[in-house]
Short mmCIF file of C-alpha atoms and ligand atoms in Angstrom, two decimals:
data_model
loop_
_atom_site.label_atom_id
_atom_site.label_comp_id
_atom_site.label_asym_id
_atom_site.label_seq_id
_atom_site.Cartn_x
_atom_site.Cartn_y
_atom_site.Cartn_z
CA MET A 21 -50.45 -114.96 -107.12
CA THR A 22 -47.24 -113.25 -106.18
CA PRO A 23 -45.04 -111.87 -109.01
CA ARG A 24 -42.72 -114.82 -108.44
CA GLU A 25 -45.62 -117.28 -108.88
CA VAL A 26 -46.84 -115.45 -111.99
CA ALA A 27 -43.30 -115.56 -113.45
CA ALA A 28 -43.18 -119.31 -112.77
CA LEU A 29 -46.61 -119.75 -114.39
CA ILE A 30 -45.50 -117.81 -117.49
CA ALA A 31 -42.32 -119.91 -117.74
CA TYR A 32 -44.50 -123.02 -117.55
CA VAL A 33 -47.00 -121.96 -120.23
CA VAL A 34 -44.14 -120.89 -122.54
CA LYS A 35 -42.72 -124.38 -122.17
CA LEU A 36 -46.10 -125.90 -123.14
CA ASP A 37 -46.76 -123.42 -125.97
CA PRO A 38 -43.49 -122.12 -127.45
CA ARG A 39 -45.46 -119.57 -129.52
CA LEU A 40 -45.73 -117.62 -126.27
CA ALA A 41 -41.96 -117.13 -126.04
CA LEU A 42 -40.86 -113.48 -126.23
CA ASP A 43 -37.34 -112.55 -127.36
CA ASP A 44 -37.79 -108.94 -126.38
CA GLN A 45 -36.88 -108.26 -122.72
CA ALA A 46 -39.08 -105.17 -122.57
CA ALA A 47 -42.10 -107.04 -123.98
CA ALA A 48 -41.51 -109.89 -121.51
CA GLY A 49 -41.41 -107.41 -118.62
CA GLU A 50 -44.60 -105.78 -119.84
CA ARG A 51 -46.37 -109.12 -120.09
CA LEU A 52 -45.22 -110.08 -116.60
CA ALA A 53 -46.59 -106.80 -115.20
CA GLN A 54 -49.89 -107.33 -117.02
CA TRP A 55 -50.30 -110.92 -115.81
CA CYS A 56 -49.31 -109.92 -112.26
CA ASP A 57 -52.01 -107.27 -112.28
CA LEU A 58 -54.73 -109.52 -113.69
CA LEU A 59 -53.85 -112.53 -111.52
CA SER A 60 -53.21 -110.70 -108.25
CA ASP A 61 -56.49 -112.00 -106.78
CA VAL A 62 -56.04 -115.55 -108.08
CA PRO A 63 -54.15 -117.99 -105.83
CA ALA A 64 -51.50 -120.30 -107.32
CA THR A 65 -53.04 -123.20 -105.42
CA ALA A 66 -56.05 -123.57 -103.16
CA HIS A 67 -58.46 -126.32 -102.14
CA GLY A 68 -59.32 -128.08 -105.39
CA TRP A 69 -57.57 -125.40 -107.37
CA ASP A 70 -54.21 -125.26 -109.20
CA ALA A 71 -53.51 -122.32 -111.53
CA ALA A 72 -50.76 -124.21 -113.40
CA ARG A 73 -53.10 -127.16 -113.98
CA THR A 74 -55.82 -124.80 -115.26
CA ALA A 75 -53.33 -123.21 -117.69
CA ARG A 76 -52.15 -126.64 -118.83
CA ASP A 77 -55.74 -127.80 -119.44
CA TYR A 78 -56.48 -124.64 -121.40
CA ILE A 79 -53.42 -125.10 -123.63
CA ALA A 80 -54.23 -128.78 -124.12
CA ARG A 81 -57.78 -127.97 -125.33
CA ASN A 82 -57.48 -124.65 -127.13
CA PRO A 83 -55.67 -123.58 -130.27
CA TYR A 84 -55.54 -119.98 -129.00
CA ARG A 85 -52.72 -118.41 -127.07
CA ILE A 86 -53.48 -118.37 -123.38
CA GLN A 87 -54.49 -115.09 -121.75
CA PRO A 88 -54.53 -114.24 -118.03
CA SER A 89 -58.34 -114.32 -118.18
CA ASP A 90 -58.13 -118.00 -119.15
CA VAL A 91 -56.80 -118.57 -115.61
CA SER A 92 -58.73 -115.91 -113.69
CA ARG A 93 -62.16 -116.78 -115.14
CA PRO A 94 -61.97 -120.47 -114.11
CA TRP A 95 -60.77 -119.33 -110.68
CA HIS A 96 -63.81 -117.14 -110.15
CA THR A 97 -66.08 -119.95 -111.36
CA HIS A 98 -64.33 -122.36 -108.99
CA LYS A 99 -64.66 -119.89 -106.14
CA ALA A 100 -68.37 -119.36 -106.77
CA ASP A 101 -68.86 -123.12 -106.94
CA VAL A 102 -67.02 -123.66 -103.67
CA MET A 103 -68.99 -120.91 -101.96
CA SER A 104 -72.28 -122.35 -103.12
CA ARG A 105 -71.29 -125.73 -101.70
CA HIS A 106 -70.28 -124.20 -98.37
CA VAL A 107 -73.29 -124.41 -96.12
CA GLY A 108 -72.00 -121.78 -93.72
CA THR A 109 -74.23 -122.69 -90.82
CA PHE A 110 -73.33 -121.08 -87.56
CA GLU A 111 -74.63 -123.38 -84.91
CA PRO A 112 -73.51 -122.59 -81.39
CA THR A 113 -71.94 -126.04 -81.08
CA ALA A 114 -69.83 -125.43 -84.18
CA HIS A 115 -68.80 -121.95 -83.06
CA PRO A 116 -68.54 -121.95 -79.29
CA GLU A 117 -66.09 -119.04 -79.52
CA ILE A 118 -69.07 -116.82 -80.23
CA ASP A 119 -70.99 -115.54 -77.25
CA PRO A 120 -74.47 -117.11 -77.65
CA ASP A 121 -76.07 -113.76 -76.79
CA ASP A 122 -74.17 -112.16 -79.63
CA ARG A 123 -74.77 -114.82 -82.24
CA PHE A 124 -76.58 -112.39 -84.49
CA GLY A 125 -74.41 -109.47 -83.52
CA ASN A 126 -70.99 -108.30 -84.48
CA ALA A 127 -69.01 -111.39 -83.51
CA TYR A 128 -71.31 -113.56 -85.58
CA VAL A 129 -71.04 -111.36 -88.65
CA ALA A 130 -67.26 -111.06 -88.23
CA ALA A 131 -66.83 -114.83 -87.92
CA LEU A 132 -69.11 -115.49 -90.87
CA ARG A 133 -67.22 -112.98 -92.99
CA ALA A 134 -63.80 -114.32 -91.93
CA GLU A 135 -64.85 -117.86 -92.77
CA ARG A 136 -66.19 -116.88 -96.18
CA VAL A 137 -63.03 -114.88 -96.95
CA ALA A 138 -60.85 -117.83 -95.89
CA ILE A 139 -62.84 -120.17 -98.14
CA ALA A 140 -62.97 -117.76 -101.07
CA SER A 141 -59.20 -117.29 -100.97
CA GLY A 142 -58.72 -121.04 -100.76
CA GLN A 143 -57.20 -121.04 -97.27
CA GLN A 144 -59.99 -123.10 -95.81
CA ALA A 145 -61.89 -126.07 -97.18
CA PRO A 146 -65.63 -125.50 -97.41
CA THR A 147 -67.92 -127.24 -94.97
CA THR A 148 -69.91 -129.41 -97.33
CA HIS A 149 -71.56 -131.61 -94.73
CA ARG A 150 -74.10 -130.21 -92.38
CA ALA A 151 -73.19 -130.65 -88.77
CA ILE A 152 -75.68 -132.38 -86.51
CA THR A 153 -77.70 -129.23 -85.98
CA ALA A 154 -81.20 -130.39 -85.31
CA GLY A 155 -83.23 -133.13 -83.76
CA PRO A 156 -82.64 -135.32 -80.74
CA ALA A 157 -79.03 -136.24 -81.77
CA ALA A 158 -77.97 -132.57 -81.77
CA ALA A 159 -79.65 -131.96 -78.43
CA GLU A 160 -77.85 -134.97 -77.03
CA VAL A 161 -74.44 -133.80 -78.31
CA THR A 162 -75.04 -130.34 -76.83
CA ARG A 163 -76.19 -131.80 -73.52
CA ARG A 164 -73.14 -134.06 -73.22
CA LEU A 165 -70.64 -131.35 -74.13
CA ALA A 166 -72.32 -129.01 -71.64
CA GLU A 167 -72.13 -131.70 -69.00
CA LEU A 168 -68.38 -132.03 -69.54
CA GLY A 169 -68.39 -128.36 -68.70
CA GLU A 170 -65.77 -125.65 -68.88
CA TYR A 171 -66.01 -124.12 -72.27
CA MET A 172 -62.82 -123.79 -74.34
CA PRO A 173 -62.37 -122.66 -77.95
CA PRO A 174 -61.83 -125.72 -80.20
CA THR A 175 -58.35 -124.56 -81.24
CA VAL A 176 -57.21 -124.30 -77.64
CA ALA A 177 -58.82 -127.61 -76.75
CA GLN A 178 -57.01 -129.22 -79.68
CA ALA A 179 -53.65 -127.82 -78.56
CA LEU A 180 -54.23 -129.11 -75.05
CA ALA A 181 -55.59 -132.50 -76.13
CA GLN A 182 -52.25 -134.26 -75.81
CA PHE A 183 -51.92 -133.10 -72.20
CA ARG A 184 -55.36 -134.32 -71.18
CA PRO A 185 -56.03 -137.42 -73.26
CA GLN A 186 -58.96 -138.61 -71.14
CA ARG A 187 -60.81 -135.32 -71.43
CA ALA A 188 -60.08 -135.11 -75.17
CA GLU A 189 -61.39 -138.64 -75.66
CA ARG A 190 -64.59 -137.86 -73.70
CA GLU A 191 -65.19 -134.74 -75.79
CA ARG A 192 -64.61 -136.71 -78.98
CA LEU A 193 -67.12 -139.38 -77.90
CA ALA A 194 -69.64 -136.68 -76.97
CA ARG A 195 -69.25 -134.90 -80.32
CA ASP A 196 -69.66 -138.19 -82.18
CA ASN A 197 -72.60 -139.06 -79.92
CA ALA A 198 -70.83 -142.35 -79.17
CA PRO A 199 -71.03 -144.29 -75.89
CA ASP A 200 -68.75 -142.89 -73.17
CA PRO A 201 -67.71 -145.55 -70.60
CA LEU A 202 -67.20 -142.87 -67.94
CA THR A 203 -70.90 -142.00 -67.86
CA VAL A 204 -71.53 -145.14 -65.80
CA ALA A 205 -69.78 -146.59 -62.75
CA CYS A 206 -67.57 -149.64 -63.26
CA THR A 207 -68.88 -152.83 -61.72
CA TRP A 208 -65.46 -154.48 -62.09
CA CYS A 209 -63.20 -152.01 -60.25
CA ASP A 210 -65.89 -149.89 -58.56
CA ALA A 211 -64.66 -146.69 -60.21
CA ALA A 212 -67.36 -144.06 -59.75
CA GLU A 213 -69.11 -142.32 -62.61
CA GLY A 214 -66.68 -139.84 -64.21
CA GLU A 215 -63.64 -141.54 -62.66
CA PRO A 216 -61.31 -143.65 -64.78
CA CYS A 217 -61.11 -147.40 -64.20
CA ARG A 218 -58.51 -148.43 -61.65
CA GLY A 219 -55.81 -151.03 -61.72
CA LYS A 220 -54.78 -152.57 -58.41
CA SER A 221 -51.11 -152.96 -57.61
CA VAL A 222 -49.52 -154.30 -54.44
CA ASN A 223 -46.17 -152.98 -53.32
CA PRO A 224 -44.04 -156.13 -52.78
CA ARG A 225 -42.01 -154.43 -50.03
CA ASN A 226 -44.77 -153.33 -47.66
CA GLN A 227 -47.75 -155.16 -49.21
CA GLN A 228 -49.63 -151.87 -49.52
CA THR A 229 -52.38 -151.78 -52.10
CA ARG A 230 -52.37 -148.94 -54.56
CA TYR A 231 -54.78 -148.03 -57.29
CA ARG A 232 -53.63 -146.37 -60.44
CA PRO A 233 -55.90 -144.90 -63.11
CA LEU A 234 -56.14 -146.95 -66.28
CA SER A 235 -56.28 -145.33 -69.70
CA LYS A 236 -58.85 -147.90 -70.88
CA ALA A 237 -62.17 -148.73 -69.27
CA HIS A 238 -62.90 -152.31 -68.26
CA PRO A 239 -64.86 -154.21 -70.95
CA CYS A 240 -67.94 -154.66 -68.74
CA ARG A 241 -68.07 -150.89 -68.22
CA VAL A 242 -67.90 -150.29 -71.97
CA GLU A 243 -70.80 -152.73 -72.37
CA ASP A 244 -72.85 -151.03 -69.66
CA ALA A 245 -72.20 -147.59 -71.15
CA THR A 246 -73.14 -148.79 -74.63
CA ALA A 247 -76.41 -150.26 -73.34
CA ALA A 248 -77.21 -147.03 -71.46
CA HIS A 249 -76.33 -144.96 -74.52
CA LEU A 250 -78.57 -147.02 -76.81
CA ALA A 251 -81.42 -146.88 -74.29
CA ARG A 252 -81.13 -143.09 -74.04
CA ASN A 253 -80.99 -142.66 -77.82
CA ASN A 254 -84.02 -144.92 -78.25
CA ARG A 255 -85.94 -142.94 -75.63
CA GLN A 256 -85.14 -139.71 -77.41
CA GLU A 257 -86.15 -141.09 -80.78
CA ALA A 258 -89.43 -142.23 -79.28
CA HIS A 259 -90.02 -138.69 -77.98
CA ALA A 260 -89.13 -137.07 -81.31
ZN1 ZN B 28 -63.25 -150.60 -64.17
#
């Protein structure tokens, strides 16, 4: 907490427990300095954490005057709890920014450490679900993402998503291991595999036919892709 946040917290607890009020300016300054020191590594708020709420709960349940440790101790317990829930798996699909050949080298350790620091300080929510990391489903997700090609760090891909909606949508479907219409050709408009469905338009002036890409696949193509997807998944489950 910054000195400003600590001062706000003290003002709050004094309001809840008037016994904590200090008339003496010097004593108030001393207390502020002490609390600042003891709460310097405790955030005001973090994921699932609120220092003011912790102080309020303490005052509501205890007859004793609140001490800085009554805020810092619960924070360290909270932090330990959050860290134990964080699975911290570093699968290549989850961390494509790491060179696969260096996964157990410096970049891996640095990324692991940065993530744990971010979670411990409350800047990042813990990963409590395990990503699809094993079995045929994971292999399939990896295969499809690799097929889409051209590796890009997730943050960059996210920033670019709005400029390449079709690509972003295909990556999303691949990550979710959901059917992707573009993996099959369209029997309605004859769009080839990988190409978007086409809408036909005729220029009324010169009667020329033009095709424009459609943002949505034709329903029959979605059906075909879903059938192919299910068939592939079934095959893989049979192999597993
Ligand atoms: Zn089509």
